[in-house]
XYZ file of C-alpha atoms in Angstrom:
480
model
C -27.454 13.114 -4.339
C -25.101 12.834 -7.309
C -21.953 14.874 -6.807
C -19.534 13.287 -9.249
C -20.335 14.506 -12.758
C -16.911 15.502 -14.022
C -15.488 14.651 -17.422
C -12.329 16.773 -17.388
C -9.631 17.753 -14.926
C -10.603 21.396 -15.254
C -14.150 20.572 -14.119
C -13.053 18.732 -10.982
C -10.457 21.411 -10.240
C -13.169 24.067 -10.298
C -15.400 21.942 -8.070
C -12.550 21.475 -5.574
C -11.988 25.230 -5.470
C -15.709 25.886 -4.965
C -15.811 23.304 -2.147
C -12.815 24.905 -0.434
C -10.803 21.703 -0.952
C -7.422 23.453 -1.030
C -5.448 20.239 -0.517
C -6.936 18.438 -3.536
C -4.731 19.015 -6.587
C -4.121 17.180 -9.842
C -1.257 16.661 -12.282
C -1.992 16.642 -16.008
C 0.950 14.866 -17.617
C 0.467 11.080 -18.032
C 4.231 10.656 -18.270
C 4.857 12.508 -15.020
C 2.085 10.525 -13.301
C 3.608 7.251 -14.485
C 7.074 8.295 -13.340
C 5.907 9.304 -9.875
C 3.790 6.186 -9.335
C 6.660 3.951 -10.476
C 9.045 5.470 -7.937
C 10.381 2.883 -5.430
C 9.827 3.561 -1.727
C 12.207 2.570 1.031
C 10.433 1.095 4.053
C 12.885 0.322 6.833
C 15.333 -2.200 5.415
C 12.910 -3.186 2.641
C 11.983 -1.473 -0.604
C 8.613 -1.393 -2.320
C 9.136 -1.468 -6.082
C 6.622 1.284 -6.777
C 4.487 3.825 -4.905
C 1.121 2.068 -5.233
C -0.653 0.223 -2.411
C -3.749 -1.905 -1.950
C -5.443 -0.965 1.326
C -6.430 -3.824 3.681
C -9.819 -4.801 2.268
C -11.596 -7.383 4.390
C -13.715 -9.812 2.374
C -15.758 -11.276 5.273
C -15.365 -14.556 3.388
C -13.433 -16.892 5.675
C -14.931 -19.942 7.328
C -16.018 -20.493 10.911
C -12.433 -21.235 11.946
C -10.955 -18.178 10.263
C -9.497 -19.967 7.242
C -9.620 -18.329 3.788
C -12.277 -19.456 1.311
C -12.264 -19.630 -2.492
C -13.323 -15.974 -2.609
C -10.377 -15.007 -0.385
C -7.958 -16.822 -2.665
C -9.542 -15.219 -5.724
C -9.260 -11.727 -4.234
C -5.551 -11.994 -3.453
C -4.774 -13.594 -6.795
C -6.369 -10.541 -8.450
C -4.494 -8.119 -6.174
C -1.203 -9.928 -6.889
C -1.680 -9.623 -10.651
C -2.577 -5.947 -10.317
C 0.955 -4.631 -9.891
C 0.927 -2.752 -6.563
C 4.137 -3.302 -4.611
C 2.445 -2.809 -1.227
C -0.429 -5.241 -0.724
C -1.736 -4.640 2.789
C -3.198 -7.949 3.955
C -6.638 -7.573 5.518
C -7.720 -7.447 9.173
C -6.833 -10.791 10.750
C -7.981 -11.437 14.309
C -5.448 -12.338 16.966
C -7.995 -14.486 18.828
C -11.444 -15.939 18.240
C -13.046 -13.353 20.521
C -11.478 -10.494 18.567
C -13.266 -11.177 15.274
C -15.559 -8.481 13.885
C -17.775 -11.082 12.218
C -17.996 -14.879 12.118
C -16.165 -15.004 8.763
C -13.228 -12.739 9.555
C -9.827 -14.320 9.051
C -8.200 -15.419 12.289
C -4.581 -16.505 12.720
C -4.077 -19.505 14.998
C -2.319 -22.859 14.927
C -5.094 -24.388 12.852
C -5.134 -21.655 10.205
C -1.481 -20.677 9.891
C -0.732 -23.328 7.258
C -3.522 -22.154 4.973
C -2.544 -18.505 5.444
C 1.031 -19.469 4.523
C -0.224 -21.057 1.307
C -2.339 -17.982 0.540
C 0.668 -15.709 1.038
C 2.842 -17.984 -1.090
C 0.269 -17.907 -3.897
C 0.121 -14.106 -3.683
C 3.879 -13.772 -3.970
C 4.185 -16.425 -6.682
C 1.433 -14.859 -8.790
C 2.953 -11.406 -8.417
C 6.368 -12.780 -9.388
C 4.953 -14.497 -12.479
C 3.300 -11.293 -13.695
C 5.841 -8.696 -12.549
C 9.186 -10.522 -12.635
C 10.046 -10.368 -8.942
C 8.480 -10.314 -5.507
C 11.681 -9.194 -3.790
C 10.299 -5.654 -3.866
C 6.771 -6.635 -2.756
C 5.745 -5.778 0.825
C 2.770 -7.626 2.357
C 1.999 -6.584 5.955
C -0.592 -8.694 7.773
C -3.023 -6.555 9.770
C -3.362 -7.904 13.313
C -6.547 -6.833 15.057
C -8.950 -7.173 17.942
C -12.347 -5.663 17.198
C -13.166 -4.661 20.772
C -16.546 -2.899 20.851
C -17.364 -4.391 17.448
C -16.319 -7.960 18.228
C -18.640 -10.863 17.510
C -20.395 -12.283 19.443
C -19.056 -10.793 22.683
C -18.120 -7.125 22.600
C -15.593 -5.585 24.956
C -15.273 -1.852 25.466
C -12.353 0.325 26.490
C -14.481 3.150 27.896
C -18.043 4.466 27.883
C -18.637 7.245 25.381
C -22.400 7.901 25.785
C -22.801 8.921 22.127
C -21.052 5.829 20.812
C -22.886 3.672 23.364
C -26.244 4.937 22.060
C -25.208 4.498 18.440
C -23.999 0.924 19.029
C -26.602 -0.159 21.594
C -23.980 -0.700 24.304
C -25.501 -0.902 27.808
C -24.272 1.796 30.144
C -23.711 -0.773 32.879
C -21.399 -2.961 30.769
C -17.995 -3.057 32.474
C -14.953 -1.938 30.534
C -12.189 -4.426 29.807
C -9.818 -4.534 32.765
C -6.161 -3.569 32.769
C -5.175 -7.168 33.486
C -7.259 -8.406 30.561
C -5.587 -5.853 28.284
C -2.164 -7.009 29.409
C -3.082 -10.582 28.500
C -4.357 -9.413 25.113
C -0.969 -7.834 24.407
C 0.530 -11.297 24.607
C -2.067 -12.606 22.162
C -0.802 -10.074 19.619
C 2.719 -11.383 20.174
C 1.522 -14.962 19.708
C -0.234 -13.898 16.493
C 2.931 -12.167 15.283
C 4.870 -15.394 15.922
C 2.415 -17.279 13.740
C 2.592 -14.570 11.082
C 6.351 -15.112 10.903
C 5.766 -18.849 10.659
C 3.391 -18.230 7.745
C 6.069 -16.237 5.921
C 4.928 -12.682 6.582
C 7.839 -10.298 7.088
C 5.694 -7.282 8.035
C 2.905 -6.891 10.587
C 0.436 -4.064 11.197
C -0.756 -3.346 14.730
C -4.179 -2.055 13.681
C -5.387 1.019 15.578
C -8.262 2.485 13.595
C -12.004 2.329 12.867
C -13.067 2.242 16.520
C -11.623 -1.191 17.233
C -9.945 -1.986 20.540
C -6.513 -0.367 20.088
C -8.144 2.656 18.466
C -10.725 3.090 21.217
C -7.968 2.936 23.812
C -6.142 5.817 22.107
C -9.152 8.029 22.788
C -10.057 6.629 26.232
C -9.637 9.920 28.089
C -12.264 9.101 30.716
C -10.895 5.633 31.472
C -9.147 5.082 34.791
C -6.089 2.922 35.378
C -2.941 2.144 33.429
C -4.571 2.342 29.991
C -6.640 5.512 30.232
C -6.618 9.202 30.971
C -3.251 10.695 29.989
C -1.895 10.219 26.483
C 1.002 8.216 27.925
C -1.524 5.761 29.358
C -3.738 5.704 26.267
C -0.878 4.690 23.979
C 0.361 2.085 26.471
C -1.431 -0.885 24.876
C -0.119 -0.202 21.362
C 3.374 0.608 22.576
C 3.500 -2.514 24.736
C 2.407 -4.683 21.792
C 5.067 -3.154 19.526
C 7.709 -3.431 22.241
C 6.917 -7.063 22.974
C 6.983 -7.958 19.265
C 10.323 -6.205 18.866
C 11.717 -7.947 21.955
C 10.582 -11.350 20.711
C 11.523 -11.123 17.031
C 13.964 -8.243 16.599
C 14.020 -6.990 13.021
C 12.527 -10.169 11.558
C 9.195 -8.328 11.317
C 8.806 -4.889 9.814
C 6.289 -3.075 12.039
C 3.546 -1.141 10.281
C 0.451 0.580 11.622
C -2.880 1.735 10.262
C -3.683 4.583 12.610
C -7.017 6.333 13.098
C -5.827 9.952 13.257
C -9.223 11.643 13.622
C -12.185 9.844 15.147
C -14.870 12.536 14.869
C -18.307 12.190 16.463
C -21.210 9.824 15.755
C -23.746 10.871 13.116
C -27.383 9.874 12.691
C -29.843 10.161 9.827
C -32.145 13.178 9.928
C -35.598 11.634 9.351
C -36.827 14.752 7.560
C -33.991 15.125 5.045
C -32.107 11.817 5.142
C -28.883 13.767 5.596
C -26.389 12.819 8.299
C -26.268 15.095 11.324
C -23.912 14.864 14.296
C -25.380 13.631 17.533
C -25.600 16.330 20.182
C -22.228 16.528 21.897
C -20.846 18.313 24.968
C -18.193 21.031 24.840
C -15.469 20.429 25.716
C -15.766 17.011 24.081
C -13.942 14.566 26.388
C -13.658 11.595 24.012
C -11.821 10.401 20.940
C -8.356 10.628 19.393
C -7.256 13.454 17.119
C -10.418 15.391 17.992
C -10.470 19.094 18.824
C -12.255 19.122 22.222
C -13.629 22.612 21.537
C -14.866 21.697 18.041
C -14.987 17.905 17.635
C -16.117 18.287 14.014
C -12.496 19.209 13.289
C -9.230 17.419 13.890
C -6.522 18.383 16.359
C -3.324 16.505 15.534
C -1.291 17.547 18.585
C -1.685 14.221 20.397
C -1.537 12.282 17.139
C 1.904 13.688 16.362
C 3.146 12.953 19.874
C 1.881 9.376 19.602
C 3.422 8.845 16.157
C 6.723 10.127 17.517
C 6.604 7.482 20.235
C 5.531 4.745 17.816
C 8.402 5.730 15.553
C 10.835 5.393 18.475
C 9.330 1.983 19.219
C 10.083 0.779 15.714
C 7.096 1.573 13.448
C 8.458 1.919 9.899
C 5.314 2.336 7.814
C 2.128 4.283 8.595
C -1.285 4.217 6.949
C -3.245 7.354 7.845
C -6.922 6.590 8.469
C -9.890 8.724 9.554
C -13.320 8.153 11.056
C -15.243 5.124 12.284
C -17.390 3.407 9.638
C -19.890 2.263 12.258
C -20.926 5.783 13.208
C -19.572 8.345 10.713
C -18.835 6.514 7.444
C -18.592 9.700 5.362
C -15.443 10.698 7.282
C -13.458 7.655 6.208
C -15.155 6.884 2.897
C -16.576 9.856 0.964
C -19.387 8.350 -1.104
C -21.961 9.023 -3.786
C -24.643 6.752 -2.372
C -24.981 5.532 1.233
C -25.445 1.877 2.024
C -29.077 0.969 2.553
C -30.654 2.707 5.550
C -27.693 4.964 6.234
C -27.527 8.732 5.938
C -26.781 10.906 2.914
C -23.514 12.855 2.783
C -23.626 15.841 5.169
C -20.839 17.567 3.193
C -19.602 17.648 -0.377
C -17.439 14.541 -0.832
C -14.585 16.758 -1.986
C -14.541 18.243 1.520
C -14.044 14.720 2.842
C -11.273 14.012 0.335
C -9.654 17.309 1.357
C -9.746 16.250 5.031
C -7.952 13.018 4.164
C -5.288 14.793 2.138
C -4.884 17.638 4.658
C -4.270 15.304 7.591
C -1.995 13.018 5.585
C 0.100 15.936 4.309
C 0.516 17.488 7.760
C 1.607 14.193 9.305
C 3.970 13.300 6.455
C 5.557 16.757 6.726
C 6.014 16.214 10.467
C 7.711 12.820 9.948
C 9.443 12.997 6.559
C 11.506 9.855 7.184
C 8.430 7.707 7.934
C 6.727 6.561 4.704
C 2.974 7.148 4.822
C -0.087 6.549 2.720
C -3.538 7.989 3.101
C -7.039 7.272 1.875
C -9.949 9.083 0.232
C -8.888 8.518 -3.379
C -11.690 6.211 -4.523
C -14.302 8.997 -4.719
C -12.106 10.758 -7.309
C -12.702 7.834 -9.686
C -10.671 8.157 -12.914
C -8.873 11.246 -11.576
C -7.367 9.409 -8.579
C -3.914 8.883 -10.167
C -3.750 12.574 -11.068
C -4.393 13.508 -7.426
C -2.046 10.826 -6.119
C 0.814 11.994 -8.322
C 0.199 15.570 -7.155
C 0.487 14.417 -3.529
C 3.589 12.318 -4.182
C 5.306 15.181 -6.009
C 4.467 17.592 -3.170
C 5.852 15.183 -0.558
C 2.400 14.866 1.035
C 2.698 11.059 1.023
C 5.047 8.296 -0.096
C 2.393 5.849 -1.335
C -0.857 6.080 -3.287
C -3.302 3.604 -1.756
C -6.793 2.556 -2.795
C -9.264 0.234 -1.097
C -12.807 0.160 -2.492
C -11.501 0.672 -6.007
C -9.229 -2.355 -5.614
C -12.331 -4.540 -5.221
C -13.898 -3.048 -8.343
C -10.724 -2.722 -10.409
C -7.912 -4.877 -8.956
C -5.539 -4.194 -11.847
C -5.811 -0.405 -11.540
C -2.064 -0.243 -10.635
C -1.130 -1.793 -13.978
C -3.192 0.722 -15.934
C -1.935 3.659 -13.867
C 1.689 2.575 -14.341
C 1.320 1.925 -18.056
C -0.880 4.838 -19.126
C -0.968 7.305 -16.216
C -4.751 6.986 -16.179
C -7.627 4.723 -15.168
C -10.479 3.420 -17.321
C -13.656 5.346 -16.540
C -15.786 2.282 -17.273
C -14.048 0.256 -14.542
C -13.429 2.581 -11.591
C -15.378 2.324 -8.348
C -18.319 4.748 -8.325
C -18.558 4.710 -4.472
C -22.109 3.337 -4.513
C -21.371 1.301 -1.346
C -22.461 -2.120 -2.583
C -19.445 -3.479 -0.682
C -20.691 -1.862 2.542
C -24.189 -3.148 1.877
C -22.926 -6.728 1.640
C -20.748 -6.301 4.731
C -23.834 -5.318 6.740
C -25.879 -8.371 5.652
C -25.790 -10.963 8.415
C -28.639 -13.335 7.442
C -26.347 -15.970 5.986
C -25.987 -19.580 7.189
C -22.425 -18.683 8.267
C -23.634 -15.458 9.894
C -22.145 -13.064 7.344
C -22.328 -12.461 3.595
C -18.983 -12.030 1.845
C -18.300 -8.570 0.479
C -17.036 -7.376 -2.879
C -18.118 -5.250 -5.839
C -21.209 -6.659 -7.592
C -21.441 -3.919 -10.274
C -17.880 -4.417 -11.530
C -17.229 -8.007 -10.460
C -20.422 -9.793 -11.402
C -18.605 -13.113 -11.763
C -17.504 -13.013 -8.141
C -20.379 -11.203 -6.425
C -23.387 -11.030 -8.756
C -24.991 -14.088 -7.196
C -23.880 -13.005 -3.713
C -25.781 -9.722 -3.807
C -28.766 -11.397 -5.446
C -28.915 -13.953 -2.617
C -28.435 -11.271 0.049
C -31.362 -9.276 -1.305
C -33.561 -12.354 -1.554
C -32.753 -13.405 2.005
C -33.438 -9.896 3.274
C -36.720 -9.736 1.353
C -37.999 -13.169 2.300
C -36.296 -13.693 5.682
C -35.553 -17.276 4.629
C -31.957 -18.487 4.795
C -32.587 -21.958 3.379
C -32.077 -20.678 -0.159
C -28.693 -21.375 -1.723
C -26.334 -18.584 -0.758
C -22.655 -18.167 -1.728
């Protein structure tokens, strides 16, 4: 279903009002938009030179040992030229077993040198185009994919709905407390290597259903890491504490935090629309979920957790929602689902409003902690207008985009120079990137992901090969 058909700000304003999207507003003045987006942001002892961020966009394009490929280098060179002063480096596994796919980047002794060169190129390119990289912040996102790890999944707890959605056997044992304690030390080892590579900021990733995120919602888990909120935040807090103890203030600590998990959705065979799986009330799972109405957020625990993380030393927070593996519309309002997935169960503006509502409430609760949210890509050319509105209102400190950065990596430059984006270049949320991410029939086990419609040079042949492999079932053809 096509929902985005707006040519003017007045049209999208009316649609937002009709959809009940009270938290979606827009500024008109290009000069005011430019001024707000150009505003520097203090982050701990560092300063980002403007208020624009590139979200951590995984390319699934490393090699079997987690080293970056030509496509990885190309992506960061394009981001560096774009002009954002916060380039959030993509999900990078802390151990081989924590990778979400066989081409995910992985930081270890054999890859740290190449990651250092990639970071150096990113900073050098940014400096050449923008005069300085002293005001550029590049956090590396440290992750363990937990339930979504490849090839061996580990789970924090059994949520029967998520188990059914992901095909997880009910008899599979949960990761033990002792194993979790050892994993904490792997994060510290990864942080040590990140410092060696030249990163001065690290993100302890806790979103999208991955291990740290699943632990935050593990209300039915027994032991030191489950049940009470104090136990459920233990893993993340221990990781942050150990990193702080080992490296002091040499690493700025950031976090991408899943602040509302929601419930799994499935495709209604009659309509194609996404419907929530049948759930019990009270709903005893998930983080940021109202147990009496899990289709809505409850930020009580989220705020308590952020308060603790702030005390532990977190100085930058990216507000994230949903789990792309079982409710992609929550995190990424879209026009067209990736192949085989469900159609939007709500107007995308309702999803954008959820993003902005949660972000604004959390930023208001922690005004000294700079935050950025998501949901902007669906707004297409009107994203800077909405971002400036949020920045002016104090609903966020940064304007971040993810999918659109793959389609239009120099969107920050255009937004800073003109206060607008080119309609012909913005992401149309048609989920080609998600489609490629889901294609596994590649000799390396994973197709790289990008934006074929707007980056034909980089991904035109990739999507062509992915479709041919899927159609024929033969992987001997030449694939990128």
